[in-house]
Tab-separated table of C-alpha atoms in Angstrom:
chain	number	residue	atom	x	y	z
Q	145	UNK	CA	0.000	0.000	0.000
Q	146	UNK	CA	1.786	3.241	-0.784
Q	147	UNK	CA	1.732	6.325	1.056
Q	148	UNK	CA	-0.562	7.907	-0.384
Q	149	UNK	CA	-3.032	5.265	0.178
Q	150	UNK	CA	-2.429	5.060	3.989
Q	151	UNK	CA	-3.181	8.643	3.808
Q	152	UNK	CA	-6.682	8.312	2.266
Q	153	UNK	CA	-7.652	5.248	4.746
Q	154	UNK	CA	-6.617	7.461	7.773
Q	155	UNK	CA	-8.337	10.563	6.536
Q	156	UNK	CA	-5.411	12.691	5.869
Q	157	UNK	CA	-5.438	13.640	2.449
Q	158	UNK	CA	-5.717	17.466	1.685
Q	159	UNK	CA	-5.062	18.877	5.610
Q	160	UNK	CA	-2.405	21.098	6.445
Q	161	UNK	CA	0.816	19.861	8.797
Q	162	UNK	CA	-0.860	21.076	11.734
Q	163	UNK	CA	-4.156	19.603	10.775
Q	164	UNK	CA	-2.381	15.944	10.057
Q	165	UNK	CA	-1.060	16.739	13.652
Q	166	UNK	CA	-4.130	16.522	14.941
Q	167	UNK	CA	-5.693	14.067	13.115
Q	168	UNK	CA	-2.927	11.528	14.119
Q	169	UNK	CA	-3.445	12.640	17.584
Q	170	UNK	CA	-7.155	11.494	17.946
Q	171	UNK	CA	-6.503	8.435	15.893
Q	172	UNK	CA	-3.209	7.394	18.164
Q	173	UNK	CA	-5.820	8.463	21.432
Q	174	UNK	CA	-8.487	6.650	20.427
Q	175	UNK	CA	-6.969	3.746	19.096
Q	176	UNK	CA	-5.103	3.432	23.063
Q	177	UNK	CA	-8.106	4.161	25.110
Q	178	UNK	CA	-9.499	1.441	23.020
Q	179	UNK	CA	-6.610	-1.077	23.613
Q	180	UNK	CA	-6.955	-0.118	26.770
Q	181	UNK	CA	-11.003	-1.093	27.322
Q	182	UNK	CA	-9.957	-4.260	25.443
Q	183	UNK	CA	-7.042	-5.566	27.594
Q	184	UNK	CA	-9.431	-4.233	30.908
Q	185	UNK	CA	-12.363	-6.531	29.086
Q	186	UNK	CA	-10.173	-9.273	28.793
Q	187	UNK	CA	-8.818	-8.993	32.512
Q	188	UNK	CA	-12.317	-9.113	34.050
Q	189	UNK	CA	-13.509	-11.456	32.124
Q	190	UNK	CA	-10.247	-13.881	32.941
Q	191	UNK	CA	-10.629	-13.042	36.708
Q	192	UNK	CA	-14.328	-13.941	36.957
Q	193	UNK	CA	-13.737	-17.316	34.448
Q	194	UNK	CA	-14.909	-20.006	36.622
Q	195	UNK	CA	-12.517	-23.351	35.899
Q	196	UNK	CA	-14.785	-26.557	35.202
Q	197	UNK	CA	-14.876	-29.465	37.232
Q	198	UNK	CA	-12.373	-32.155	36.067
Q	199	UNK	CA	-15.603	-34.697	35.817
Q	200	UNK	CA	-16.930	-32.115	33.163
Q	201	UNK	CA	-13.748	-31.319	31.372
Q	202	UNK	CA	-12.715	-35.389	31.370
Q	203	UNK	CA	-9.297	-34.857	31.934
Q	204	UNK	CA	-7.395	-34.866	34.992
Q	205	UNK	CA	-4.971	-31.776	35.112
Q	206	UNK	CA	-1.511	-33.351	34.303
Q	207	UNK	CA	-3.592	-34.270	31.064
Q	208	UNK	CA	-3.235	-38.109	30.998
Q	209	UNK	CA	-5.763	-40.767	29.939
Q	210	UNK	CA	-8.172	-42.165	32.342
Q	211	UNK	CA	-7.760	-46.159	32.621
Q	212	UNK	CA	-10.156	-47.819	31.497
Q	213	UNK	CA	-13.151	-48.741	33.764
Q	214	UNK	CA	-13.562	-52.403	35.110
Q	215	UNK	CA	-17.511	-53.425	36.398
């Protein structure tokens, strides 16, 4: 993608230094508050994550096969 095409995506085309300034200022800002909601999303949702009982996941937690059941 050349430069010029960056530009256009971004909104940049035809503004003044200072303008572009700006611009990329909002679009850095918003692009971090929204990493930041993201990463905050994903820590609550890790923190309340409730780990399943190993009779519901079927497998103990060093991961090896049950033996086989004898009646």
């Amino acid at each position: 993608m050349s430069q010029e095409e960056r530009d256009a995506r971004l909104g940049l085309t035809g503004l003044t230094g200072a303008e572009r300034q700006a611009r990329i200022r909002l679009l850095t800002e918003r692009i971090e508050r929204e990493t930041a909601a993201a990463k905050e999303a994903l820590r609550v949702r890790r923190a309340t994550r409730v780990p399943l009982p190993e009779s519901r996941t079927g497998a103990s937690e060093t991961c090896s096969p049950r033996p086989p059941e004898t009646d």
